[in-house]
């Protein structure tokens, strides 16, 4: 069993699979043993600010999601700001050296207590990273909360400090020592031993700082990191804190630069593929250095390490790297009989790894690993996306970065669980909405064979919220964009770069198109192999904004926006179904729907009457109920600018040249709780915040996995108050015909009508008992499901998603609690208060139930069941053993489940 220390000393780039290679590069995880302090209020915070921000007055965070962005507010600094010391951090990502920033003289903050090595921080909170300071709550409730529903009603705003000490090894003298921060929310500024090293404002960007000039080689080093996360800075929950991994990287003075490789695969066939490697080597010494470069290709194991025999070897290269400079060198080699990377289930995501070695004479200076895939992506305006010659219809969803009850703090297992559930539904593509993801998430999509739309910004110069990215766009867009592309361009799962989402520049004609072109040029300089686009919810087919982009990426316009008569005469966006107009205006460009549906539902809640429409807006008495803040799960209602899943499928099926769709959204997320902004989380997920499937899951599965025999009945059948009343039954199935039985009596056998995606039995009158649906396909029995009126709640049941987890202090088990009757059937109306306890080699991290209106803090060990279910998230300890989870509820017998941490 690995010790805790060994677990966190991960030498990621160290090639140990082959004999004879020395340790030359270390990448050490710095997540453990930080001290944390957050100021109680903004007024009490220190004055070490990045820049001044505009004052806010009269802002309503429940503004419609498709509201027109507005101009920035100009603010002049009247006090000392630290921006001039932070801007040079991004110089490596500014191509024009005349635009790079010079660090001013002086040491701002050097005399501040929190940056001093001898400051006593023992009274500060002790914690490990990744950390989201807001997720524990408590929630803001009531009217006029300090943080509104848009940002999840959680205390993500504020100023806080993180401190950590570390010592270098005796042989680190003469090395370059870097600090890599994968994500810190936001306006991070880093001091080392009292010196302001640098920082990065955008909370979603990964960045590096060179600590070398400020290090103590033979004594303790003190890191101090200040974050300043503004309120009203996001349209969703951003989280707060150092919420991704932090690394200490040690290299030789001559080494492969940060994200210093680019792999392009060309001329791909079953017999061979050309692999082109561009390798950038950095020399931090004053004098030039002669180097020899050796690059070899191996197959990659599941953890990305080289495995097996040598696949191919590039020709050895020799170069002279000038002092304090970098040089890029390109080499090409052919791989015979390549194993291609492709999306599941029809293809296999094979991966390779290039081992790059930098020698000086016979001395190995550096070794760097680049994992990549060999695949051919084509974009055909009449077919869509082809991967390795196979047409792949994009069956995608949008995903925000939070992990539900865990908040923004990244956890690999939690992210993997989300992807597994989405793949079960039939998802083969993800759009990262609306920001760079955690690096590890793209490793998962690579391994799992999921296509990715990688997105940078939600706003440019024009603002959507008073303190969003528009405040720093002018100063930082080039650095943020180049950093994203360099970091992620070798991931085979990434197929399209997105430079913006529904930005205000859609509205500004040629001026906005020029901004789009400028951003596109930046991306193309870093990666000319992938198309670049931005999503449009307003720009039309003949707009210069549309012409500026490589692909046509539409949000909701394909099906039409607000076309019902009740929206006539309003000043909101109203757009007719637009696929034909865009296809006609841009016959050479692929069209895809980057956001579709934005349909609403609350898991297990069914409201009556049921609309006869295929798609309808959400109103009281029409799919919604503002008194309980819930939306009907008949899955027929959407946001005003959106559509039901059924309507989206109809428009895609009648416009086969569209490459596919990305549903808004896969999982419910914290914040943006349209249509009820007094709630905590969204209603638009196909899967709720706890990870429980809504009925809509099965509608998408019926269309996206048509080879899977399945049938799904809704609603549940516990309606004592509806005896004798019309209670429609709807069926989702991958079959083409269904016979419905109520208490053994056939209600008829119906075929799926053309361009419909459910079978409706709208005249069924409720009587308790049993409902059975038998699905047929091509005249043969395909699948069946039976649901029943349950008895009274009699017991609790616990089910773990995995019974064995790693004893590494980070692995998770997601444990589902169900309230069941004496026959073991889930009681769909149960709302018991559940108490969880965890003993042994683990701890309870969070609980949830998927209810958007539930304001119990996530770390609470008690949670009401919602529609018969609740969730407990359990984390392993650092040592092996059994984890015992117990659930209790008043009037019901307790139940226990045991998980093994190994």
PDB file of C-alpha atoms in Angstrom, residues 654-890:
ATOM      1  CA  UNK A 654     -35.725  17.034 -41.367  1.00  0.00           C
ATOM      2  CA  UNK A 655     -32.357  18.745 -41.951  1.00  0.00           C
ATOM      3  CA  UNK A 656     -29.918  15.835 -42.291  1.00  0.00           C
ATOM      4  CA  UNK A 657     -26.976  18.066 -43.264  1.00  0.00           C
ATOM      5  CA  UNK A 658     -26.790  19.360 -39.672  1.00  0.00           C
ATOM      6  CA  UNK A 659     -23.843  17.703 -37.932  1.00  0.00           C
ATOM      7  CA  UNK A 660     -25.705  17.166 -34.675  1.00  0.00           C
ATOM      8  CA  UNK A 661     -26.626  18.789 -31.407  1.00  0.00           C
ATOM      9  CA  UNK A 662     -25.312  19.689 -27.974  1.00  0.00           C
ATOM     10  CA  UNK A 663     -28.194  19.672 -25.518  1.00  0.00           C
ATOM     11  CA  UNK A 664     -28.417  22.335 -22.862  1.00  0.00           C
ATOM     12  CA  UNK A 665     -27.455  20.515 -20.752  1.00  0.00           C
ATOM     13  CA  UNK A 666     -26.192  17.119 -19.607  1.00  0.00           C
ATOM     14  CA  UNK A 667     -26.220  17.505 -15.812  1.00  0.00           C
ATOM     15  CA  UNK A 668     -28.028  20.102 -13.777  1.00  0.00           C
ATOM     16  CA  UNK A 669     -25.516  22.641 -12.515  1.00  0.00           C
ATOM     17  CA  UNK A 670     -25.254  25.131  -9.682  1.00  0.00           C
ATOM     18  CA  UNK A 671     -26.620  28.571 -10.496  1.00  0.00           C
ATOM     19  CA  UNK A 672     -28.755  29.893 -13.365  1.00  0.00           C
ATOM     20  CA  UNK A 673     -31.929  28.276 -11.987  1.00  0.00           C
ATOM     21  CA  UNK A 674     -34.246  29.360 -14.785  1.00  0.00           C
ATOM     22  CA  UNK A 675     -37.244  29.669 -14.492  1.00  0.00           C
ATOM     23  CA  UNK A 676     -37.128  30.081 -10.684  1.00  0.00           C
ATOM     24  CA  UNK A 677     -34.224  32.279  -9.591  1.00  0.00           C
ATOM     25  CA  UNK A 678     -34.985  31.804  -5.920  1.00  0.00           C
ATOM     26  CA  UNK A 679     -33.669  28.235  -6.296  1.00  0.00           C
ATOM     27  CA  UNK A 680     -30.047  27.059  -6.094  1.00  0.00           C
ATOM     28  CA  UNK A 681     -29.482  25.087  -9.300  1.00  0.00           C
ATOM     29  CA  UNK A 682     -30.695  24.575 -12.838  1.00  0.00           C
ATOM     30  CA  UNK A 683     -33.718  22.627 -14.094  1.00  0.00           C
ATOM     31  CA  UNK A 684     -32.407  22.043 -17.617  1.00  0.00           C
ATOM     32  CA  UNK A 685     -30.241  18.995 -17.010  1.00  0.00           C
ATOM     33  CA  UNK A 686     -31.099  15.625 -18.463  1.00  0.00           C
ATOM     34  CA  UNK A 687     -29.618  14.293 -15.214  1.00  0.00           C
ATOM     35  CA  UNK A 688     -30.190  16.073 -11.921  1.00  0.00           C
ATOM     36  CA  UNK A 689     -27.520  17.619  -9.710  1.00  0.00           C
ATOM     37  CA  UNK A 690     -27.142  14.417  -7.681  1.00  0.00           C
ATOM     38  CA  UNK A 691     -26.597  12.346 -10.809  1.00  0.00           C
ATOM     39  CA  UNK A 692     -30.053  10.749 -10.868  1.00  0.00           C
ATOM     40  CA  UNK A 693     -31.644  10.287 -14.280  1.00  0.00           C
ATOM     41  CA  UNK A 694     -34.685  12.327 -15.177  1.00  0.00           C
ATOM     42  CA  UNK A 695     -37.265  10.888 -17.575  1.00  0.00           C
ATOM     43  CA  UNK A 696     -35.635  12.893 -20.367  1.00  0.00           C
ATOM     44  CA  UNK A 697     -32.575  10.641 -20.059  1.00  0.00           C
ATOM     45  CA  UNK A 698     -34.595   7.803 -21.560  1.00  0.00           C
ATOM     46  CA  UNK A 699     -35.968   9.957 -24.357  1.00  0.00           C
ATOM     47  CA  UNK A 700     -32.441  10.763 -25.490  1.00  0.00           C
ATOM     48  CA  UNK A 701     -31.323   7.174 -24.964  1.00  0.00           C
ATOM     49  CA  UNK A 702     -34.180   5.935 -27.145  1.00  0.00           C
ATOM     50  CA  UNK A 703     -32.869   8.044 -30.045  1.00  0.00           C
ATOM     51  CA  UNK A 704     -29.122   7.872 -29.458  1.00  0.00           C
ATOM     52  CA  UNK A 705     -28.894   4.144 -28.723  1.00  0.00           C
ATOM     53  CA  UNK A 706     -31.457   2.704 -31.089  1.00  0.00           C
ATOM     54  CA  UNK A 707     -29.723  -0.664 -30.999  1.00  0.00           C
ATOM     55  CA  UNK A 708     -30.454  -0.929 -27.244  1.00  0.00           C
ATOM     56  CA  UNK A 709     -33.739  -2.670 -26.407  1.00  0.00           C
ATOM     57  CA  UNK A 710     -35.409  -0.261 -23.999  1.00  0.00           C
ATOM     58  CA  UNK A 711     -38.790   1.133 -23.056  1.00  0.00           C
ATOM     59  CA  UNK A 712     -39.573   3.702 -20.361  1.00  0.00           C
ATOM     60  CA  UNK A 713     -42.916   4.622 -18.803  1.00  0.00           C
ATOM     61  CA  UNK A 714     -43.863   7.928 -17.241  1.00  0.00           C
ATOM     62  CA  UNK A 715     -45.244   9.129 -14.883  1.00  0.00           C
ATOM     63  CA  UNK A 716     -44.957   6.997 -11.738  1.00  0.00           C
ATOM     64  CA  UNK A 717     -48.187   5.299 -10.651  1.00  0.00           C
ATOM     65  CA  UNK A 718     -48.757   6.589  -7.108  1.00  0.00           C
ATOM     66  CA  UNK A 719     -51.696   9.012  -7.467  1.00  0.00           C
ATOM     67  CA  UNK A 720     -54.272   8.426  -4.716  1.00  0.00           C
ATOM     68  CA  UNK A 721     -55.641  11.930  -5.266  1.00  0.00           C
ATOM     69  CA  UNK A 722     -56.232  11.261  -8.985  1.00  0.00           C
ATOM     70  CA  UNK A 723     -58.407   8.144  -8.924  1.00  0.00           C
ATOM     71  CA  UNK A 724     -60.701   8.365 -11.930  1.00  0.00           C
ATOM     72  CA  UNK A 725     -58.944  11.425 -13.325  1.00  0.00           C
ATOM     73  CA  UNK A 726     -57.193  11.572 -16.693  1.00  0.00           C
ATOM     74  CA  UNK A 727     -53.503  10.848 -16.063  1.00  0.00           C
ATOM     75  CA  UNK A 728     -51.638  10.583 -19.373  1.00  0.00           C
ATOM     76  CA  UNK A 729     -49.041   7.868 -19.845  1.00  0.00           C
ATOM     77  CA  UNK A 730     -46.141   8.561 -22.189  1.00  0.00           C
ATOM     78  CA  UNK A 731     -43.669   6.003 -23.480  1.00  0.00           C
ATOM     79  CA  UNK A 732     -40.055   6.458 -24.634  1.00  0.00           C
ATOM     80  CA  UNK A 733     -38.661   3.521 -26.573  1.00  0.00           C
ATOM     81  CA  UNK A 734     -36.065   2.539 -29.123  1.00  0.00           C
ATOM     82  CA  UNK A 735     -38.758   0.353 -30.641  1.00  0.00           C
ATOM     83  CA  UNK A 736     -41.336   1.497 -33.176  1.00  0.00           C
ATOM     84  CA  UNK A 737     -44.557   0.300 -31.561  1.00  0.00           C
ATOM     85  CA  UNK A 738     -45.939  -0.088 -28.039  1.00  0.00           C
ATOM     86  CA  UNK A 739     -48.862  -1.894 -26.442  1.00  0.00           C
ATOM     87  CA  UNK A 740     -49.920  -0.494 -23.071  1.00  0.00           C
ATOM     88  CA  UNK A 741     -51.600  -2.501 -20.308  1.00  0.00           C
ATOM     89  CA  UNK A 742     -53.216  -1.083 -17.172  1.00  0.00           C
ATOM     90  CA  UNK A 743     -54.021  -3.759 -14.617  1.00  0.00           C
ATOM     91  CA  UNK A 744     -53.783  -6.385 -17.359  1.00  0.00           C
ATOM     92  CA  UNK A 745     -56.181  -4.624 -19.732  1.00  0.00           C
ATOM     93  CA  UNK A 746     -54.798  -3.487 -23.066  1.00  0.00           C
ATOM     94  CA  UNK A 747     -55.113   0.240 -23.691  1.00  0.00           C
ATOM     95  CA  UNK A 748     -54.196  -0.280 -27.321  1.00  0.00           C
ATOM     96  CA  UNK A 749     -51.172  -0.822 -29.490  1.00  0.00           C
ATOM     97  CA  UNK A 750     -49.715   2.293 -31.125  1.00  0.00           C
ATOM     98  CA  UNK A 751     -46.993   2.870 -33.673  1.00  0.00           C
ATOM     99  CA  UNK A 752     -44.496   5.686 -33.364  1.00  0.00           C
ATOM    100  CA  UNK A 753     -45.767   8.319 -35.769  1.00  0.00           C
ATOM    101  CA  UNK A 754     -43.396   9.895 -38.266  1.00  0.00           C
ATOM    102  CA  UNK A 755     -41.256  12.664 -36.743  1.00  0.00           C
ATOM    103  CA  UNK A 756     -42.488  11.942 -33.242  1.00  0.00           C
ATOM    104  CA  UNK A 757     -40.313  10.549 -30.463  1.00  0.00           C
ATOM    105  CA  UNK A 758     -42.734   9.309 -27.858  1.00  0.00           C
ATOM    106  CA  UNK A 759     -45.955   7.331 -27.821  1.00  0.00           C
ATOM    107  CA  UNK A 760     -48.734   9.066 -25.936  1.00  0.00           C
ATOM    108  CA  UNK A 761     -51.711   7.519 -24.213  1.00  0.00           C
ATOM    109  CA  UNK A 762     -53.329  10.776 -23.168  1.00  0.00           C
ATOM    110  CA  UNK A 763     -56.776   9.530 -22.156  1.00  0.00           C
ATOM    111  CA  UNK A 764     -55.812   7.043 -19.415  1.00  0.00           C
ATOM    112  CA  UNK A 765     -57.766   7.465 -16.178  1.00  0.00           C
ATOM    113  CA  UNK A 766     -55.828   6.657 -13.060  1.00  0.00           C
ATOM    114  CA  UNK A 767     -56.572   3.592 -11.027  1.00  0.00           C
ATOM    115  CA  UNK A 768     -53.993   2.054  -8.707  1.00  0.00           C
ATOM    116  CA  UNK A 769     -52.269  -1.131  -9.768  1.00  0.00           C
ATOM    117  CA  UNK A 770     -49.864  -2.090 -12.520  1.00  0.00           C
ATOM    118  CA  UNK A 771     -48.846  -0.440 -15.802  1.00  0.00           C
ATOM    119  CA  UNK A 772     -46.940  -2.431 -18.387  1.00  0.00           C
ATOM    120  CA  UNK A 773     -45.524  -1.294 -21.710  1.00  0.00           C
ATOM    121  CA  UNK A 774     -44.466  -3.846 -24.308  1.00  0.00           C
ATOM    122  CA  UNK A 775     -42.362  -2.398 -27.110  1.00  0.00           C
ATOM    123  CA  UNK A 776     -41.989  -3.930 -30.563  1.00  0.00           C
ATOM    124  CA  UNK A 777     -39.529  -3.340 -33.364  1.00  0.00           C
ATOM    125  CA  UNK A 778     -40.179  -4.471 -36.911  1.00  0.00           C
ATOM    126  CA  UNK A 779     -43.111  -6.462 -35.590  1.00  0.00           C
ATOM    127  CA  UNK A 780     -41.090  -8.399 -32.999  1.00  0.00           C
ATOM    128  CA  UNK A 781     -41.109  -7.960 -29.248  1.00  0.00           C
ATOM    129  CA  UNK A 782     -38.267  -5.603 -28.350  1.00  0.00           C
ATOM    130  CA  UNK A 783     -38.466  -4.623 -24.660  1.00  0.00           C
ATOM    131  CA  UNK A 784     -40.934  -4.255 -21.814  1.00  0.00           C
ATOM    132  CA  UNK A 785     -41.239  -2.396 -18.529  1.00  0.00           C
ATOM    133  CA  UNK A 786     -43.671  -2.648 -15.649  1.00  0.00           C
ATOM    134  CA  UNK A 787     -44.340  -0.071 -12.957  1.00  0.00           C
ATOM    135  CA  UNK A 788     -46.720  -0.426 -10.030  1.00  0.00           C
ATOM    136  CA  UNK A 789     -48.477   1.509  -7.355  1.00  0.00           C
ATOM    137  CA  UNK A 790     -46.248   0.948  -4.367  1.00  0.00           C
ATOM    138  CA  UNK A 791     -47.094   0.236  -0.771  1.00  0.00           C
ATOM    139  CA  UNK A 792     -46.208   2.527   2.093  1.00  0.00           C
ATOM    140  CA  UNK A 793     -42.532   3.259   2.790  1.00  0.00           C
ATOM    141  CA  UNK A 794     -41.151   0.320   4.721  1.00  0.00           C
ATOM    142  CA  UNK A 795     -37.353   0.424   4.504  1.00  0.00           C
ATOM    143  CA  UNK A 796     -34.270   2.111   3.095  1.00  0.00           C
ATOM    144  CA  UNK A 797     -31.888   0.736   0.475  1.00  0.00           C
ATOM    145  CA  UNK A 798     -28.295   1.789  -0.189  1.00  0.00           C
ATOM    146  CA  UNK A 799     -26.495   1.078  -3.461  1.00  0.00           C
ATOM    147  CA  UNK A 800     -22.913   2.122  -4.198  1.00  0.00           C
ATOM    148  CA  UNK A 801     -21.747   2.935  -7.712  1.00  0.00           C
ATOM    149  CA  UNK A 802     -18.528   1.071  -6.833  1.00  0.00           C
ATOM    150  CA  UNK A 803     -17.966  -1.323  -3.983  1.00  0.00           C
ATOM    151  CA  UNK A 804     -14.181  -1.039  -4.124  1.00  0.00           C
ATOM    152  CA  UNK A 805     -12.324   2.255  -4.242  1.00  0.00           C
ATOM    153  CA  UNK A 806      -8.691   3.301  -3.898  1.00  0.00           C
ATOM    154  CA  UNK A 807      -7.423   4.106  -0.415  1.00  0.00           C
ATOM    155  CA  UNK A 808      -5.738   7.278  -1.618  1.00  0.00           C
ATOM    156  CA  UNK A 809      -7.665   9.989   0.207  1.00  0.00           C
ATOM    157  CA  UNK A 810      -9.306  11.268  -2.996  1.00  0.00           C
ATOM    158  CA  UNK A 811     -11.323   8.396  -4.505  1.00  0.00           C
ATOM    159  CA  UNK A 812     -15.085   8.526  -4.137  1.00  0.00           C
ATOM    160  CA  UNK A 813     -18.057   6.232  -3.935  1.00  0.00           C
ATOM    161  CA  UNK A 814     -21.474   7.643  -4.827  1.00  0.00           C
ATOM    162  CA  UNK A 815     -24.063   5.915  -2.681  1.00  0.00           C
ATOM    163  CA  UNK A 816     -27.733   6.090  -3.682  1.00  0.00           C
ATOM    164  CA  UNK A 817     -30.387   6.008  -0.960  1.00  0.00           C
ATOM    165  CA  UNK A 818     -33.850   4.784  -1.952  1.00  0.00           C
ATOM    166  CA  UNK A 819     -36.997   4.698   0.151  1.00  0.00           C
ATOM    167  CA  UNK A 820     -38.687   1.387  -0.647  1.00  0.00           C
ATOM    168  CA  UNK A 821     -41.892  -0.469   0.197  1.00  0.00           C
ATOM    169  CA  UNK A 822     -42.106  -3.989   1.596  1.00  0.00           C
ATOM    170  CA  UNK A 823     -41.712  -5.416  -1.911  1.00  0.00           C
ATOM    171  CA  UNK A 824     -38.490  -3.501  -2.534  1.00  0.00           C
ATOM    172  CA  UNK A 825     -40.047  -0.961  -4.899  1.00  0.00           C
ATOM    173  CA  UNK A 826     -38.945   2.676  -4.742  1.00  0.00           C
ATOM    174  CA  UNK A 827     -41.691   4.876  -3.328  1.00  0.00           C
ATOM    175  CA  UNK A 828     -41.596   7.782  -5.808  1.00  0.00           C
ATOM    176  CA  UNK A 829     -43.343  10.269  -3.519  1.00  0.00           C
ATOM    177  CA  UNK A 830     -41.237   9.640  -0.395  1.00  0.00           C
ATOM    178  CA  UNK A 831     -39.673  12.693   1.261  1.00  0.00           C
ATOM    179  CA  UNK A 832     -38.265  11.233   4.477  1.00  0.00           C
ATOM    180  CA  UNK A 833     -35.473  12.991   6.324  1.00  0.00           C
ATOM    181  CA  UNK A 834     -32.423  10.741   5.992  1.00  0.00           C
ATOM    182  CA  UNK A 835     -29.474  10.674   8.380  1.00  0.00           C
ATOM    183  CA  UNK A 836     -26.194   9.283   7.050  1.00  0.00           C
ATOM    184  CA  UNK A 837     -23.209   8.115   9.112  1.00  0.00           C
ATOM    185  CA  UNK A 838     -19.856   6.876   7.829  1.00  0.00           C
ATOM    186  CA  UNK A 839     -17.410   4.812   9.879  1.00  0.00           C
ATOM    187  CA  UNK A 840     -14.117   3.154   9.136  1.00  0.00           C
ATOM    188  CA  UNK A 841     -11.633   4.040   6.420  1.00  0.00           C
ATOM    189  CA  UNK A 842     -13.558   6.891   4.869  1.00  0.00           C
ATOM    190  CA  UNK A 843     -15.628   9.986   5.444  1.00  0.00           C
ATOM    191  CA  UNK A 844     -18.864  11.574   4.277  1.00  0.00           C
ATOM    192  CA  UNK A 845     -18.055  14.440   1.914  1.00  0.00           C
ATOM    193  CA  UNK A 846     -21.491  15.627   0.818  1.00  0.00           C
ATOM    194  CA  UNK A 847     -25.130  14.708   0.381  1.00  0.00           C
ATOM    195  CA  UNK A 848     -27.715  15.789  -2.182  1.00  0.00           C
ATOM    196  CA  UNK A 849     -31.117  14.842  -3.549  1.00  0.00           C
ATOM    197  CA  UNK A 850     -31.310  16.621  -6.924  1.00  0.00           C
ATOM    198  CA  UNK A 851     -33.974  19.069  -5.748  1.00  0.00           C
ATOM    199  CA  UNK A 852     -33.193  22.550  -7.111  1.00  0.00           C
ATOM    200  CA  UNK A 853     -35.046  24.126  -4.194  1.00  0.00           C
ATOM    201  CA  UNK A 854     -33.166  22.329  -1.413  1.00  0.00           C
ATOM    202  CA  UNK A 855     -30.935  24.661   0.628  1.00  0.00           C
ATOM    203  CA  UNK A 856     -29.532  22.170   3.125  1.00  0.00           C
ATOM    204  CA  UNK A 857     -25.739  22.718   2.997  1.00  0.00           C
ATOM    205  CA  UNK A 858     -24.034  20.033   0.962  1.00  0.00           C
ATOM    206  CA  UNK A 859     -21.762  18.732   3.785  1.00  0.00           C
ATOM    207  CA  UNK A 860     -24.823  17.987   5.920  1.00  0.00           C
ATOM    208  CA  UNK A 861     -25.241  14.384   7.053  1.00  0.00           C
ATOM    209  CA  UNK A 862     -29.014  14.794   6.944  1.00  0.00           C
ATOM    210  CA  UNK A 863     -30.945  15.226   3.712  1.00  0.00           C
ATOM    211  CA  UNK A 864     -34.583  14.874   2.731  1.00  0.00           C
ATOM    212  CA  UNK A 865     -35.325  12.303   0.094  1.00  0.00           C
ATOM    213  CA  UNK A 866     -36.639  13.872  -3.101  1.00  0.00           C
ATOM    214  CA  UNK A 867     -38.942  11.731  -5.228  1.00  0.00           C
ATOM    215  CA  UNK A 868     -37.808   8.754  -3.180  1.00  0.00           C
ATOM    216  CA  UNK A 869     -34.035   9.228  -3.486  1.00  0.00           C
ATOM    217  CA  UNK A 870     -31.022  10.885  -1.916  1.00  0.00           C
ATOM    218  CA  UNK A 871     -27.269  10.676  -2.450  1.00  0.00           C
ATOM    219  CA  UNK A 872     -24.286  10.326  -0.135  1.00  0.00           C
ATOM    220  CA  UNK A 873     -20.770  10.972  -1.464  1.00  0.00           C
ATOM    221  CA  UNK A 874     -18.091   9.100   0.457  1.00  0.00           C
ATOM    222  CA  UNK A 875     -14.339   9.651   0.208  1.00  0.00           C
ATOM    223  CA  UNK A 876     -11.658   7.138   1.103  1.00  0.00           C
ATOM    224  CA  UNK A 877      -9.029   7.727   3.750  1.00  0.00           C
ATOM    225  CA  UNK A 878      -5.284   7.315   3.221  1.00  0.00           C
ATOM    226  CA  UNK A 879      -5.303   3.772   4.591  1.00  0.00           C
ATOM    227  CA  UNK A 880      -7.000   0.582   3.496  1.00  0.00           C
ATOM    228  CA  UNK A 881     -10.028  -0.808   5.228  1.00  0.00           C
ATOM    229  CA  UNK A 882     -13.777  -1.052   5.243  1.00  0.00           C
ATOM    230  CA  UNK A 883     -16.026   1.985   4.918  1.00  0.00           C
ATOM    231  CA  UNK A 884     -19.390   1.460   6.609  1.00  0.00           C
ATOM    232  CA  UNK A 885     -22.239   3.703   5.462  1.00  0.00           C
ATOM    233  CA  UNK A 886     -25.466   3.700   7.478  1.00  0.00           C
ATOM    234  CA  UNK A 887     -28.724   5.443   6.665  1.00  0.00           C
ATOM    235  CA  UNK A 888     -31.581   6.067   9.093  1.00  0.00           C
ATOM    236  CA  UNK A 889     -35.029   7.628   8.814  1.00  0.00           C
ATOM    237  CA  UNK A 890     -37.803   8.000  11.357  1.00  0.00           C
TER     238      UNK A 890
END
